[in-house]
CSV table of N, CA and C in Angstrom, one decimal:
chain,number,residue,atom,x,y,z
I,1,UNK,N,0.7,-0.9,0.1
I,1,UNK,CA,0.5,0.0,0.0
I,1,UNK,C,0.8,1.2,0.4
I,2,UNK,N,0.9,1.9,-0.9
I,2,UNK,CA,1.3,3.5,-0.7
I,2,UNK,C,0.9,4.5,-0.2
I,3,UNK,N,1.3,5.2,0.6
I,3,UNK,CA,0.8,6.2,1.2
I,3,UNK,C,1.5,7.7,1.3
I,4,UNK,N,0.6,8.7,0.9
I,4,UNK,CA,1.4,10.0,0.3
I,4,UNK,C,1.0,10.9,1.7
I,5,UNK,N,1.8,11.2,1.9
I,5,UNK,CA,2.3,12.2,3.6
I,5,UNK,C,2.7,13.7,3.1
I,6,UNK,N,2.0,14.7,3.1
I,6,UNK,CA,1.8,15.8,2.7
I,6,UNK,C,1.8,17.0,3.8
I,7,UNK,N,3.0,17.4,3.9
I,7,UNK,CA,3.0,18.3,5.6
I,7,UNK,C,4.5,18.6,5.6
I,8,UNK,N,4.5,20.2,6.1
I,8,UNK,CA,5.5,21.3,5.7
I,8,UNK,C,6.4,21.3,7.0
I,9,UNK,N,6.3,19.8,8.1
I,9,UNK,CA,6.6,20.0,9.5
I,9,UNK,C,7.4,18.7,8.9
I,10,UNK,N,8.7,18.9,9.2
I,10,UNK,CA,9.6,17.8,8.7
I,10,UNK,C,9.5,16.6,10.0
I,11,UNK,N,9.5,17.0,11.4
I,11,UNK,CA,9.1,16.1,12.0
I,11,UNK,C,7.8,15.3,12.0
I,12,UNK,N,6.7,15.7,11.7
I,12,UNK,CA,5.3,15.2,11.3
I,12,UNK,C,6.0,14.1,10.1
I,13,UNK,N,6.4,14.4,9.0
I,13,UNK,CA,6.4,13.3,7.7
I,13,UNK,C,7.2,12.4,8.7
I,14,UNK,N,8.6,12.6,9.2
I,14,UNK,CA,9.4,12.1,9.7
I,14,UNK,C,8.8,10.4,10.8
I,15,UNK,N,7.8,11.1,11.6
I,15,UNK,CA,7.4,10.1,12.4
I,15,UNK,C,6.3,9.2,11.6
I,16,UNK,N,6.0,9.4,10.9
I,16,UNK,CA,4.4,9.0,9.8
I,16,UNK,C,5.4,7.7,8.9
I,17,UNK,N,6.5,8.7,8.4
I,17,UNK,CA,7.6,7.7,7.5
I,17,UNK,C,7.9,6.1,8.7
I,18,UNK,N,8.3,6.4,10.1
I,18,UNK,CA,9.0,5.6,10.5
I,18,UNK,C,8.3,4.7,11.2
I,19,UNK,N,6.7,5.3,12.0
I,19,UNK,CA,5.5,4.5,12.0
I,19,UNK,C,4.9,3.3,10.7
I,20,UNK,N,5.0,3.9,10.0
I,20,UNK,CA,4.3,3.2,8.6
I,20,UNK,C,5.3,2.7,7.8
I,21,UNK,N,6.6,2.7,8.0
I,21,UNK,CA,7.5,2.2,7.1
I,21,UNK,C,7.5,1.1,7.9
I,22,UNK,N,7.6,0.9,8.8
I,22,UNK,CA,8.0,-0.2,9.8
I,22,UNK,C,7.4,-1.4,9.9
I,23,UNK,N,6.0,-1.3,9.4
I,23,UNK,CA,5.0,-1.6,9.1
I,23,UNK,C,5.1,-2.2,7.6
I,24,UNK,N,5.1,-1.8,7.1
I,24,UNK,CA,5.6,-2.3,5.6
I,24,UNK,C,4.7,-1.8,4.4
I,25,UNK,N,4.3,-0.2,4.7
I,25,UNK,CA,3.9,0.6,3.7
I,25,UNK,C,4.9,1.1,3.2
I,26,UNK,N,4.6,1.6,1.9
I,26,UNK,CA,5.3,2.6,1.0
I,26,UNK,C,4.8,4.3,1.2
I,27,UNK,N,5.8,4.6,2.0
I,27,UNK,CA,5.4,6.3,2.7
I,27,UNK,C,6.0,7.4,1.4
I,28,UNK,N,5.7,7.6,0.6
I,28,UNK,CA,5.9,9.1,0.0
I,28,UNK,C,5.8,9.9,0.0
I,29,UNK,N,6.9,11.1,0.2
I,29,UNK,CA,7.1,12.3,1.4
I,29,UNK,C,7.0,13.4,0.4
I,30,UNK,N,5.9,14.6,0.7
I,30,UNK,CA,6.4,16.0,0.3
I,30,UNK,C,6.0,16.8,1.1
I,31,UNK,N,6.6,17.8,1.0
I,31,UNK,CA,7.0,18.7,2.3
I,31,UNK,C,5.7,20.4,1.6
I,32,UNK,N,5.2,20.0,0.1
I,32,UNK,CA,4.4,21.1,0.0
I,32,UNK,C,3.3,21.0,-1.1
I,33,UNK,N,2.4,21.9,-1.1
I,33,UNK,CA,1.1,21.0,-1.8
I,33,UNK,C,1.7,20.9,-3.1
I,34,UNK,N,1.9,21.9,-3.6
I,34,UNK,CA,2.3,21.4,-5.6
I,34,UNK,C,3.3,20.2,-5.2
I,35,UNK,N,4.0,20.1,-4.9
I,35,UNK,CA,5.2,18.7,-4.9
I,35,UNK,C,3.7,17.9,-4.8
I,36,UNK,N,3.0,18.0,-3.7
I,36,UNK,CA,2.0,16.8,-3.3
I,36,UNK,C,0.9,16.0,-4.0
I,37,UNK,N,0.9,17.2,-5.0
I,37,UNK,CA,0.0,17.1,-5.9
I,37,UNK,C,0.5,16.5,-7.3
I,38,UNK,N,1.6,17.0,-7.6
I,38,UNK,CA,2.4,16.1,-8.3
I,38,UNK,C,2.9,14.4,-8.0
I,39,UNK,N,3.6,14.2,-6.7
I,39,UNK,CA,3.5,13.0,-6.2
I,39,UNK,C,2.4,12.7,-6.6
I,40,UNK,N,0.9,13.2,-6.3
I,40,UNK,CA,0.0,12.2,-6.4
I,40,UNK,C,-0.6,11.7,-7.6
I,41,UNK,N,0.2,12.5,-8.6
I,41,UNK,CA,-0.5,12.6,-9.9
I,41,UNK,C,0.4,10.9,-10.6
I,42,UNK,N,1.8,11.6,-10.4
I,42,UNK,CA,3.2,10.5,-10.6
I,42,UNK,C,2.7,8.8,-9.9
I,43,UNK,N,2.5,8.5,-8.5
I,43,UNK,CA,2.5,7.8,-8.1
I,43,UNK,C,0.5,6.8,-7.5
I,44,UNK,N,-0.1,7.4,-7.9
I,44,UNK,CA,-1.6,7.3,-7.5
I,44,UNK,C,-1.8,6.3,-6.3
I,45,UNK,N,-1.3,7.0,-4.9
I,45,UNK,CA,-1.5,6.3,-3.6
I,45,UNK,C,-3.1,6.0,-3.1
I,46,UNK,N,-2.8,4.9,-2.6
I,46,UNK,CA,-4.1,4.3,-1.9
I,46,UNK,C,-4.3,5.2,-1.1
I,47,UNK,N,-3.6,6.2,-0.2
I,47,UNK,CA,-4.1,7.3,0.9
I,47,UNK,C,-3.2,8.4,1.2
I,48,UNK,N,-3.7,9.3,1.3
I,48,UNK,CA,-2.9,10.4,1.1
I,48,UNK,C,-3.2,11.0,2.9
I,49,UNK,N,-2.3,11.5,3.4
I,49,UNK,CA,-2.7,12.0,4.9
I,49,UNK,C,-1.9,13.7,4.4
I,50,UNK,N,-3.0,14.8,4.4
I,50,UNK,CA,-2.8,15.7,3.7
I,50,UNK,C,-3.1,17.0,5.6
I,51,UNK,N,-1.5,17.7,5.6
I,51,UNK,CA,-1.9,19.0,6.5
I,51,UNK,C,-3.0,19.8,5.6
I,52,UNK,N,-3.9,20.2,6.3
I,52,UNK,CA,-4.4,21.3,6.7
I,52,UNK,C,-4.1,23.0,6.1
I,53,UNK,N,-3.2,22.6,6.7
I,53,UNK,CA,-2.4,24.4,7.0
I,53,UNK,C,-1.1,24.5,6.0
I,54,UNK,N,-0.9,24.5,4.7
I,54,UNK,CA,0.3,24.7,4.1
I,54,UNK,C,0.4,26.0,3.4
I,55,UNK,N,1.9,26.3,3.7
I,55,UNK,CA,2.2,27.5,2.6
I,55,UNK,C,1.9,27.9,1.8
I,56,UNK,N,1.4,27.5,0.8
I,56,UNK,CA,1.6,28.0,-0.3
I,56,UNK,C,0.0,27.9,-1.0
I,57,UNK,N,-1.0,27.0,0.0
I,57,UNK,CA,-2.1,26.6,-0.6
I,57,UNK,C,-2.4,25.8,0.9
I,58,UNK,N,-4.1,26.1,0.7
I,58,UNK,CA,-4.2,25.2,1.5
I,58,UNK,C,-4.6,23.5,1.8
I,59,UNK,N,-5.1,22.8,2.4
I,59,UNK,CA,-5.0,21.6,2.1
I,59,UNK,C,-6.3,21.0,1.4
I,60,UNK,N,-7.8,21.9,1.6
I,60,UNK,CA,-8.4,21.9,1.0
I,60,UNK,C,-8.3,22.1,-0.7
I,61,UNK,N,-7.3,23.2,-0.8
I,61,UNK,CA,-7.9,23.3,-2.7
I,61,UNK,C,-6.6,22.2,-3.0
I,62,UNK,N,-6.1,21.6,-2.0
I,62,UNK,CA,-4.8,20.7,-3.0
I,62,UNK,C,-5.6,19.5,-2.8
I,63,UNK,N,-6.9,19.2,-2.1
I,63,UNK,CA,-7.6,17.7,-2.3
I,63,UNK,C,-7.9,18.7,-3.2
I,64,UNK,N,-8.8,19.3,-3.3
I,64,UNK,CA,-9.6,19.7,-4.8
I,64,UNK,C,-8.7,19.1,-5.8
I,65,UNK,N,-8.0,20.1,-5.9
I,65,UNK,CA,-6.6,19.8,-7.9
I,65,UNK,C,-6.7,18.0,-7.6
I,66,UNK,N,-5.9,17.6,-6.5
I,66,UNK,CA,-5.7,16.2,-6.1
I,66,UNK,C,-7.0,15.9,-6.9
I,67,UNK,N,-8.2,15.9,-6.6
I,67,UNK,CA,-9.3,15.2,-6.8
I,67,UNK,C,-9.9,14.8,-8.5
I,68,UNK,N,-9.3,16.7,-9.1
I,68,UNK,CA,-9.8,16.6,-10.4
I,68,UNK,C,-8.5,16.0,-11.4
I,69,UNK,N,-7.5,15.0,-10.8
I,69,UNK,CA,-6.5,14.5,-11.8
I,69,UNK,C,-7.3,12.9,-12.1
C-alpha cells in the first residue's frame, strides 16, 4: 500500500514515515502542496495524509486539485 504524506513539518513527516514504514507501507513524502499534487499524479497513492495548513495553498485546495486528476 502506498501512502502519500503532505506536510510542511519535517518532524510530522518523519514520524509518519517511521511508524508506517516499519509496518510495511511504502510512504511517499512531500513538504508542500504543489509537489504533493505532482506526487499524487505520479504514484497514485492508496491513501493521502494531508496537512490542512500549508504555506502556498491550504489542504482543501490541494485536495480539490488532487481529486481533479
